[in-house]
Coordinates of C-alpha atoms and ligand atoms in Angstrom, one line a residue:
X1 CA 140.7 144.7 96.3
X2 CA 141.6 141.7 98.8
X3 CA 138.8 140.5 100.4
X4 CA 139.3 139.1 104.4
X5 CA 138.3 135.4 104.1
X6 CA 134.8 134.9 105.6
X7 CA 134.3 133.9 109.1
X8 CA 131.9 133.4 111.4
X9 CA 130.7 136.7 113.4
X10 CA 132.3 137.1 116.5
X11 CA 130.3 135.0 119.4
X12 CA 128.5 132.3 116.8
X13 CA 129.4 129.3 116.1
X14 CA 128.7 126.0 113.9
X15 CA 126.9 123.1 115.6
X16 CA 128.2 120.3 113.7
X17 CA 129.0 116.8 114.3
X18 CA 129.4 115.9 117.9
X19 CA 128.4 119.6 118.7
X20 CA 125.7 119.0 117.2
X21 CA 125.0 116.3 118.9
X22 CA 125.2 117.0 121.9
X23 CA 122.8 119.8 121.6
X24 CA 120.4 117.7 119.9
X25 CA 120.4 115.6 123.4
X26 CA 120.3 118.4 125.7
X27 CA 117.0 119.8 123.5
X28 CA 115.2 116.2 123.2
X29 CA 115.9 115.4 126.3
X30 CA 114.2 118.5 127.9
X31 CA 111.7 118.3 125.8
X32 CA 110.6 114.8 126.7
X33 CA 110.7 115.4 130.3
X34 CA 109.0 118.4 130.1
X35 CA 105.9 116.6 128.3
X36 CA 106.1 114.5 131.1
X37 CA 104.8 117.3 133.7
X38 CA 102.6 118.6 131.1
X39 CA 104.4 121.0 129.3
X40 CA 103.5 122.1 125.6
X41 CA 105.9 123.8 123.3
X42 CA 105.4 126.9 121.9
X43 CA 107.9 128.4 119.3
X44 CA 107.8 132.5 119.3
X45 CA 109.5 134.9 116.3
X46 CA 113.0 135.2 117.4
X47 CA 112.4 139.2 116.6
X48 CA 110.0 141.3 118.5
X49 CA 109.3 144.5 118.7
X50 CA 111.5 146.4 120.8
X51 CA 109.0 147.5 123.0
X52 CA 108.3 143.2 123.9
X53 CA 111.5 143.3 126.1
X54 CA 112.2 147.1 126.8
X55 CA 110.0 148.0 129.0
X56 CA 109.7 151.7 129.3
X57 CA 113.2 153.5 131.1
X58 CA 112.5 151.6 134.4
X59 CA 114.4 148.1 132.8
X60 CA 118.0 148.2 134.4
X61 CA 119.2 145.4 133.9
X62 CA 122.5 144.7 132.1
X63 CA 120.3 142.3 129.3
X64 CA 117.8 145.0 128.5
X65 CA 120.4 148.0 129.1
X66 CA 123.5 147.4 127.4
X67 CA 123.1 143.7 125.6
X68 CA 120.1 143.8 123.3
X69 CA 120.6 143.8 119.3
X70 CA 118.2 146.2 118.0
X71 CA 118.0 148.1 115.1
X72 CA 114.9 149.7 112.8
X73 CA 114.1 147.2 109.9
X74 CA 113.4 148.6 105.9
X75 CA 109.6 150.1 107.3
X76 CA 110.9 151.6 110.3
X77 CA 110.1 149.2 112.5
X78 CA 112.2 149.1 116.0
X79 CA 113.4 145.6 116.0
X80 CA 115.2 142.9 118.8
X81 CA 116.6 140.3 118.6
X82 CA 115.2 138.1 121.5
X83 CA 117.5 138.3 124.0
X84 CA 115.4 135.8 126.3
X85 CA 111.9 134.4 125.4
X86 CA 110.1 135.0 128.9
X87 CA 109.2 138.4 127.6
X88 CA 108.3 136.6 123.8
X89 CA 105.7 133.7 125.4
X90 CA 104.4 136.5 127.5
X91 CA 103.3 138.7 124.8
X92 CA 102.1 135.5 122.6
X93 CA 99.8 134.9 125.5
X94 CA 97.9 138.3 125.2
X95 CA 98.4 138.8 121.5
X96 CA 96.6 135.1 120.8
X97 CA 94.3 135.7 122.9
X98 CA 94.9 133.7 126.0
X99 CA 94.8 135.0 128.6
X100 CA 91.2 133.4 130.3
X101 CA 91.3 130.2 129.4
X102 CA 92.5 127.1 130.1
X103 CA 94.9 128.5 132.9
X104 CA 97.5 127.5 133.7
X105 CA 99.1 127.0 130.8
X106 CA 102.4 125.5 131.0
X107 CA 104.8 126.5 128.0
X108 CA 108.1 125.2 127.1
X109 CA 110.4 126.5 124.4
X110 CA 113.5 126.1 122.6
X111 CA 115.6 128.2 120.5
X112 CA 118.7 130.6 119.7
X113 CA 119.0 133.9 121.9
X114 CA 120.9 136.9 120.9
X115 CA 123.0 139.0 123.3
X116 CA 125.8 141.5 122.1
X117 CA 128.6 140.2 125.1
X118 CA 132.0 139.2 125.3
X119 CA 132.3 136.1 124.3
X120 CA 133.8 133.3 126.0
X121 CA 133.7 129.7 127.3
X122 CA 129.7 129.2 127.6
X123 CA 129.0 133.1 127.2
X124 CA 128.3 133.7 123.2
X125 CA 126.2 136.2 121.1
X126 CA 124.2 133.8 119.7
X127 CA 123.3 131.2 122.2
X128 CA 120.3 128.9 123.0
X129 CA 118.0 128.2 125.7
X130 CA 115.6 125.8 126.4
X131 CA 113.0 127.0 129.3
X132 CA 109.8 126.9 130.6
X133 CA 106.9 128.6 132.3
X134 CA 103.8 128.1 133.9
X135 CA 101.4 131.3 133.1
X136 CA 98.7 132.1 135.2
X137 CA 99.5 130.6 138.6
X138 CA 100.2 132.0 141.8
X139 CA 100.7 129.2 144.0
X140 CA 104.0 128.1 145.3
X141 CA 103.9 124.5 143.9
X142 CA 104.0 125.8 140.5
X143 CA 107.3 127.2 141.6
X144 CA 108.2 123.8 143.2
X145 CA 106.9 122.0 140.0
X146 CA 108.9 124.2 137.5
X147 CA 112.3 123.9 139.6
X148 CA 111.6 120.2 140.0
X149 CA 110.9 120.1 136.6
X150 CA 114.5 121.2 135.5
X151 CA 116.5 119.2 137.6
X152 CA 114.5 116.2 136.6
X153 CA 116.1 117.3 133.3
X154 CA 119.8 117.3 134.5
X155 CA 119.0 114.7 136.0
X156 CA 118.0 113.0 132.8
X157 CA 120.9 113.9 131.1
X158 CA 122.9 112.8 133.7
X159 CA 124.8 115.9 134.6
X160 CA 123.3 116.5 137.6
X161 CA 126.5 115.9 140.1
X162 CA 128.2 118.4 141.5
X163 CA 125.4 121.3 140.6
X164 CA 123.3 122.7 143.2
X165 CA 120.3 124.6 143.2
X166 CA 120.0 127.8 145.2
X167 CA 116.9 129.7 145.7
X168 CA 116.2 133.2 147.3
X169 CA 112.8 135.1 147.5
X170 CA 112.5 138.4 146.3
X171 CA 109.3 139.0 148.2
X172 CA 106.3 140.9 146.7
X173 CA 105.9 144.5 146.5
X174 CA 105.6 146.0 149.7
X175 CA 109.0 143.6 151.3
X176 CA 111.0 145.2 148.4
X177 CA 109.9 148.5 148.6
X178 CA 111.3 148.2 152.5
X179 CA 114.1 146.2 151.2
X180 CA 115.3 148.6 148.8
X181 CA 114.9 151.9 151.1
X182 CA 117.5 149.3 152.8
X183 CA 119.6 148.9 150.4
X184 CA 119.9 152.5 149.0
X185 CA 120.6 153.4 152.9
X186 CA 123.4 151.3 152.9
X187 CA 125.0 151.6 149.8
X188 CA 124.7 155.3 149.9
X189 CA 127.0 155.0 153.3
X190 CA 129.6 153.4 150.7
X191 CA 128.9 154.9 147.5
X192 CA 133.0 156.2 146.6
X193 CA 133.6 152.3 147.0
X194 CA 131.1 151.2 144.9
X195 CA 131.7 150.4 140.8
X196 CA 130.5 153.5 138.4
X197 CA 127.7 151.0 137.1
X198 CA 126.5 150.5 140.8
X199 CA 126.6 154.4 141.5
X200 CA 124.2 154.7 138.8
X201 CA 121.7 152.0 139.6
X202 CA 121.6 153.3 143.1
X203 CA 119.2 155.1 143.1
X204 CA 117.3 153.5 140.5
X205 CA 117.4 150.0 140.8
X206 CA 119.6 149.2 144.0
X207 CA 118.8 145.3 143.9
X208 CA 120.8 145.3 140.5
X209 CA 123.9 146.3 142.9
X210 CA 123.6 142.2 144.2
X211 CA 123.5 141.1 141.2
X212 CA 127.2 142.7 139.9
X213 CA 129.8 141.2 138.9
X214 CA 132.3 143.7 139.3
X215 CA 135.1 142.8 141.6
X216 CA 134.4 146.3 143.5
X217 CA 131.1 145.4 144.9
X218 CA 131.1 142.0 145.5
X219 CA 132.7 143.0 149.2
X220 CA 130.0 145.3 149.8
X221 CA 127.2 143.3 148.4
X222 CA 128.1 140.8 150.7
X223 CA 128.0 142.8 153.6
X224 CA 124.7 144.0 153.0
X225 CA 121.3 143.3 154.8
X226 CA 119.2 140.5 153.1
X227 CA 115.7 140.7 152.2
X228 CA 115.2 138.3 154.9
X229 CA 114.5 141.0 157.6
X230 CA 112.2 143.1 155.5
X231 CA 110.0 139.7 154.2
X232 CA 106.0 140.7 154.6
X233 CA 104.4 137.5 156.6
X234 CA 102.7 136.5 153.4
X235 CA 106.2 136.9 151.4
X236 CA 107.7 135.1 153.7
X237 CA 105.0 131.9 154.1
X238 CA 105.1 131.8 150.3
X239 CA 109.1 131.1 150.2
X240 CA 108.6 128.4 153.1
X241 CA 105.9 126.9 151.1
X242 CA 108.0 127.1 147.6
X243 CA 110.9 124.9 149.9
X244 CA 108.5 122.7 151.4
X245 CA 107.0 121.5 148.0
X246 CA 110.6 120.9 147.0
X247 CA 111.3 118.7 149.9
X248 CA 108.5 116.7 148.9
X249 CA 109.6 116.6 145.0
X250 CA 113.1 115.7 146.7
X251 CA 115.0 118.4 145.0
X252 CA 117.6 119.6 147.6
X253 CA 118.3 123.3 147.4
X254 CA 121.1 125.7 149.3
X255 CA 119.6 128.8 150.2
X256 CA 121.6 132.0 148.8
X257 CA 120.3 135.4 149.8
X258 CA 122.5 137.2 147.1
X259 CA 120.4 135.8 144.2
X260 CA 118.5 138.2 142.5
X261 CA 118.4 137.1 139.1
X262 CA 119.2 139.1 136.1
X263 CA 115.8 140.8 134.7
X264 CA 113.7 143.0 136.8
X265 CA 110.6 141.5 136.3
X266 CA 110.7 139.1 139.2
X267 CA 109.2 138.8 142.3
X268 CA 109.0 135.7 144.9
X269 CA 111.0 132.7 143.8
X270 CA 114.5 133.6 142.6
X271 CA 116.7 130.0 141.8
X272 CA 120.1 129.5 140.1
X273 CA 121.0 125.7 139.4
X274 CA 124.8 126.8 139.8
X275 CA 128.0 124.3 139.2
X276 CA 132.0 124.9 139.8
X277 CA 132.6 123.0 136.8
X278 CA 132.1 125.5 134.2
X279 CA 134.4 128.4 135.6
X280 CA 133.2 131.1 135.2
X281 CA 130.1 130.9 133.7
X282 CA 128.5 128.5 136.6
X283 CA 124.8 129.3 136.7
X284 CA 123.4 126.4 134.4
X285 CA 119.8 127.6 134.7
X286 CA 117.9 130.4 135.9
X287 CA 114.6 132.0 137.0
X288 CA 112.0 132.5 139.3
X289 CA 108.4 134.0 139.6
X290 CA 107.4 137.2 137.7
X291 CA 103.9 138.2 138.4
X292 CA 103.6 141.4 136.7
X293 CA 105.1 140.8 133.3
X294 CA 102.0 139.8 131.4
X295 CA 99.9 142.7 132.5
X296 CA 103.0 144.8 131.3
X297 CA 102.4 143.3 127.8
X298 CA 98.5 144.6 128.2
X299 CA 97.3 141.6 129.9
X300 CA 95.5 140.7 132.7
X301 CA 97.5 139.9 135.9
X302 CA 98.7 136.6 135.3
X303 CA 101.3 135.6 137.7
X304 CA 103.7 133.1 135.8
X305 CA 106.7 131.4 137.1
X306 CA 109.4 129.6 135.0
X307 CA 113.2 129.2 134.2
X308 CA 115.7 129.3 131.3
X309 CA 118.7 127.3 131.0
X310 CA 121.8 127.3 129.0
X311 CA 121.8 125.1 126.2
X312 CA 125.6 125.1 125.4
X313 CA 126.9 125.3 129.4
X314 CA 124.4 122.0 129.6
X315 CA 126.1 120.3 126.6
X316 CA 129.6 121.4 128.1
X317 CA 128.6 119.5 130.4
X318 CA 127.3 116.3 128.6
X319 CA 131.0 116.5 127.4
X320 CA 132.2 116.9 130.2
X321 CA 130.4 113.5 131.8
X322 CA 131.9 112.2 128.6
X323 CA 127.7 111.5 127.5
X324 CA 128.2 112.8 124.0
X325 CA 125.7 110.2 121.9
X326 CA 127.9 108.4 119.5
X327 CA 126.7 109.1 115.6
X328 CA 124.6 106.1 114.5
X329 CA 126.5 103.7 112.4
X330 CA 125.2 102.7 109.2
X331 CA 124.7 99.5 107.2
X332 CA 126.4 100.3 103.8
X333 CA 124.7 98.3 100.9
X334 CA 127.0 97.6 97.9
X335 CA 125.5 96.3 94.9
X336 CA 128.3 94.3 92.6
X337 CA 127.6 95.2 88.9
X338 CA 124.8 97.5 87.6
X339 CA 122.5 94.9 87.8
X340 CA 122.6 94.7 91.3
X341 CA 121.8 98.4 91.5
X342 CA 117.8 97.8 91.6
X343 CA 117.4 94.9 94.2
X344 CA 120.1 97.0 96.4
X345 CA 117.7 100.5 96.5
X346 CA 115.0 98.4 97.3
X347 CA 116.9 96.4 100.6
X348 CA 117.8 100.0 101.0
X349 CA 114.6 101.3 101.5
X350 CA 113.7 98.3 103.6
X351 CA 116.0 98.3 106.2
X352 CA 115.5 102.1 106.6
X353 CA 111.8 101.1 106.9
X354 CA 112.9 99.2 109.4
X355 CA 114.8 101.6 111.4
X356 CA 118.1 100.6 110.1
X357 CA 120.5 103.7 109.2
X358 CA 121.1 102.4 105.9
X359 CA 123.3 103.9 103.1
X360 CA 124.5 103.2 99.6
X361 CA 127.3 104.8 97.7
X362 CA 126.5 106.9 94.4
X363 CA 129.2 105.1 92.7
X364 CA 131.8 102.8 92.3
X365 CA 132.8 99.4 91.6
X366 CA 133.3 97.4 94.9
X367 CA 136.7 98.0 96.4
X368 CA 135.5 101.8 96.2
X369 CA 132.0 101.3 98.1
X370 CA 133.7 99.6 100.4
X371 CA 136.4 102.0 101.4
X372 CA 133.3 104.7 101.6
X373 CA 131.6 102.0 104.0
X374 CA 134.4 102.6 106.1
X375 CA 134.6 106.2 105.5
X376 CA 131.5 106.5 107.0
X377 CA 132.1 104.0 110.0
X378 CA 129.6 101.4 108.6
X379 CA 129.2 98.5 111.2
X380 CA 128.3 96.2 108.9
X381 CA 128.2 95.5 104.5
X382 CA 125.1 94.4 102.6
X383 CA 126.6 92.9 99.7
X384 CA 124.8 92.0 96.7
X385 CA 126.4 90.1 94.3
X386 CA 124.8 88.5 91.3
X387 CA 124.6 85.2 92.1
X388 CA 123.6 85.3 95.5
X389 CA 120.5 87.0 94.1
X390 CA 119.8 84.7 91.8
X391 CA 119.6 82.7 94.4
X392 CA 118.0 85.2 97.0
X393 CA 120.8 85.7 99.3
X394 CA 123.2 88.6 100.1
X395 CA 126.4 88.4 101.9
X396 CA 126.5 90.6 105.4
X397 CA 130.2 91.5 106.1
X398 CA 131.0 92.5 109.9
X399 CA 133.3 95.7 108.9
X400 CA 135.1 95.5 112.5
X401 CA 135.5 91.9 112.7
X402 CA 136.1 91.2 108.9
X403 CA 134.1 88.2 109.1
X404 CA 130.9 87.6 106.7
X405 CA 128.0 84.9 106.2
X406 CA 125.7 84.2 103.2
X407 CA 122.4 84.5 104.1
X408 CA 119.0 84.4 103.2
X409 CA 117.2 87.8 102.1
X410 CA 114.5 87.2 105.1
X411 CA 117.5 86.6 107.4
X412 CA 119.4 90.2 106.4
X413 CA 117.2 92.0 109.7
X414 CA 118.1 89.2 112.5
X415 CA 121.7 89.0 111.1
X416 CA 122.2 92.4 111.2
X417 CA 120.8 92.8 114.7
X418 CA 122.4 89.7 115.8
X419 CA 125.9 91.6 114.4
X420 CA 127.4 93.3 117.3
X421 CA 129.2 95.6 115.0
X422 CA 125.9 97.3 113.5
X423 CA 124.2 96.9 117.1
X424 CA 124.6 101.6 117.5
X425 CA 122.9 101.2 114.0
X426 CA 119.8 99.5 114.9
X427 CA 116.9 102.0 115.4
X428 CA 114.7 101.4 119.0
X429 CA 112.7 99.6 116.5
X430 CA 114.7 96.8 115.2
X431 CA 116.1 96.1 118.8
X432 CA 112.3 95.7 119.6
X433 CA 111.8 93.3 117.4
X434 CA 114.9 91.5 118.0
X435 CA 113.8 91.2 121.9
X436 CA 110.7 89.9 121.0
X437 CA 112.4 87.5 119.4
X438 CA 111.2 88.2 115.6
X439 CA 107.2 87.5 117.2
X440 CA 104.8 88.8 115.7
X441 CA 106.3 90.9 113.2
X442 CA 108.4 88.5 111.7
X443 CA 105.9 87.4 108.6
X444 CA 106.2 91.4 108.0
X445 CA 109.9 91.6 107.6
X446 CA 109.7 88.4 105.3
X447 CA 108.0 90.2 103.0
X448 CA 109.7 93.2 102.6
X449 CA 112.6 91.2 102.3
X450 CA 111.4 89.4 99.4
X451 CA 111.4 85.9 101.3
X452 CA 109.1 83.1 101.4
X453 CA 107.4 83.7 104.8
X454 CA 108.6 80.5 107.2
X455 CA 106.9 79.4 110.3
X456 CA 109.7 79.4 113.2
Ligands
LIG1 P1 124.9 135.1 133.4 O1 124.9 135.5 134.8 O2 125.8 134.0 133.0 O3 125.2 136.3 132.5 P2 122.1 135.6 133.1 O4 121.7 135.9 134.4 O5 122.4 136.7 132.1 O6 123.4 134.7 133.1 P3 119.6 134.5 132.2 O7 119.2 135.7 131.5 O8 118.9 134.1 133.5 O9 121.2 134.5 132.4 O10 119.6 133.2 131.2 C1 119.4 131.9 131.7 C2 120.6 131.0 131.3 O11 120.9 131.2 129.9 C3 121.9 131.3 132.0 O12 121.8 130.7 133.3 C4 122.9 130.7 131.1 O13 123.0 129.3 131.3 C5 122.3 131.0 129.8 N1 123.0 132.2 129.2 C6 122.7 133.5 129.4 N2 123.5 134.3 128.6 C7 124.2 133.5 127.9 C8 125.2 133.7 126.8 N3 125.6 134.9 126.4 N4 125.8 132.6 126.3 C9 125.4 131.3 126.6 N5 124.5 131.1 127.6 C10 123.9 132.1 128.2
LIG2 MG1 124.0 137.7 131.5

């Protein structure tokens, strides 16, 4: 019986390359800046039980409702795929025991996130977020600190223009419960003009009606009070002190009343870092306070606050800046003659000592090593040949320029780094060294390279 050829499931993809690149930056990048405001990483099961992100039959929101993949495993077990990992580092606070001490504690994660949509540019079933949260703090410069905290990071990655962050408050329990008997009044005054998905979140979750997407309620929504006029004085002190702090961090914001994030577990702070430049799918980052959702995983109340961000609508915009990092170009070592095959493996493993991408070809007389050299956009050749050995030289061939020089073996690092050509090949390391003008660690090099150590 024919088989149909193999192919990727519908909303994955391959990070290779480039792609792969890209997302390498956008996740190292976070990562470092996040360690900068004192940030640790936590990695979480990327399944949970079901029960982590499905919170009883109050959760209305499209991500626990209608996007989860869930299914029972071999022993019966009701299984999700993490759509988000709020819900994930939440639970791995209570179930390790965390809860008391050493509060705040100030996660960030990375990772793939599963959620059964319709794919298209920078919406995917498997996707990846980086995010992070500050558990067990209910002041408003944690909220400051964790928004300030991600823009640092676009700004980082230098994609920062032409993306603007706007914040909302969602106020605390008693301005939504007055804000909601709001919003059921007046959406039950239009209910015949309102999409079936909004008819039936009425009455149960009317703040979900905001957050559609559906063409038919947009008009409504944005006729419709704000939770502005309904704010408790302590709700609304909170969100001018949340702004405040972000004046002094210097992060600008746009308020947008409409913003009610996605999941129903928030409260206060509600932000979107939102950009035209993606179409469509314009909100970069997300999130906002959520002061209930520990205790909802059998905590104590812990009010957390923390974001999540796109990973692949951040590297579409890398792309986009035209930042993609350029793949490291290597220094291709070709031995001439089987003799030369043991002194080349060991300037190999030297220069990658050294922080020098370094390769060798499995085979191959010299004409063939060198068209792989260039296969593999070498900057520059090591060659080895015989006599030069003998004599304790090799021969360093500039692949762009064509030109080449006979040095000495405790030259090969400074000619190298001296080699424009082989300069995106040269580890942080080497162009430390380089700076320093060979200082201190010059009698090192010599030796590894086998050379008389000379005074300079
Ligand atoms: P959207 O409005 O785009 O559906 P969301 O409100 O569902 O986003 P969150 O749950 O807040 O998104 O997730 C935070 C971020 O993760 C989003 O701002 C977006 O950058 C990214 N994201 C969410 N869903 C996807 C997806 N299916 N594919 C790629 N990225 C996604
Ligand atoms: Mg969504």
């Amino acid at each position: 019986m024919a088989q149909a050829p193999l192919q990727p499931v519908r909303g994955t993809h391959d990070l290779i390359g480039a792609d792969f690149r890209r997302h390498h930056l956008v996740i190292e990048t976070a990562r470092r800046v996040a360690t900068l405001y004192g940030f640790e990483e936590w990695a979480t099961p990327i399944f949970e039980d079901t029960r982590v992100f499905s919170r009883g039959l109050g959760d209305t929101s499209d991500v626990v409702s209608k996007e989860m993949y869930s299914f029972e495993d071999r022993g019966g077990e009701n299984i999700t795929l993490r759509p988000e990992n709020t819900a994930g580092v939440c639970r791995a606070l209570v179930t390790n025991g965390l809860t008391q001490s050493n509060l705040p504690r100030k996660v960030f994660y990375a990772g793939p996130m599963f959620r059964y949509e319709r794919p298209q540019k920078g919406r995917y079933r498997q996707f990846h977020q980086i995010g992070i949260e500050v558990l067990g703090a209910a002041e408003p410069l944690a909220d400051a600190e964790v928004i300030a905290c991600g823009w640092h990071i676009q700004q980082e990655l230098g994609i920062d223009e032409g993306t603007v962050l706007e914040i909302n408050t969602l106020g605390d329990a008693a301005s939504r419960d007055a804000y909601r008997a709001a919003l059921i009044a007046y959406f039950t005054a239009h209910r015949n003009d309102l999409s079936e998905d909004s008819r039936a979140r009425l009455e149960k979750n009317p703040l979900r009606i905001v957050d559609s997407k559906d063409p038919r309620d947009k008009a409504l929504v944005a006729a419709a009070p704000t939770i502005h006029d309904h704010l408790t004085p302590e709700a609304a002190e909170f969100y001018a002190a949340v702004k405040r702090h972000l004046t002094a961090f210097g992060v600008s914001f746009r308020e947008n009343p409409r913003i009610v994030r996605g999941l129903d577990y928030y409260s206060h702070t509600a932000f979107e870092f939102v950009t035209e430049r993606l179409g469509a799918q314009g909100t970069v980052m997300g999130g906002g306070r959520y002061n209930g959702l520990v205790e909802e995983m059998g905590g104590p109340p812990t009010p957390s606050v923390g974001w999540a961000a796109g990973v692949e609508r951040l590297t579409l915009l890398v792309e986009a800046a035209e930042l993609t990092p350029p793949a490291p170009r290597p220094v291709a070592v070709i031995p001439v003659g089987e003799a030369a095959e043991a002194a080349a493996i060991n300037v190999l493993q030297s220069l990658r000592e050294h922080g020098v991408v370094a390769e060798i070809a499995y085979k191959g007389n010299m004409k063939r090593r060198m068209e792989r050299a260039n296969r593999i956009n070498a900057g520059a050749a090591v060659i080895l040949g015989e006599e030069e050995l003998a004599e304790g030289k090799v021969v360093v061939r500039n692949l762009d320029k064509g030109s080449q020089e006979r040095v000495a073996m405790e030259d090969l690092l400074r000619t190298l780094a001296e080699t424009g050509a082989v300069e995106s090949a040269m580890h942080a390391m080497l162009q430390g060294i380089l700076e320093e003008e060979l200082g201190g660690e010059v009698d090192d090099l010599d030796e590894d390279f086998g050379g008389e150590t000379e005074s300079r």
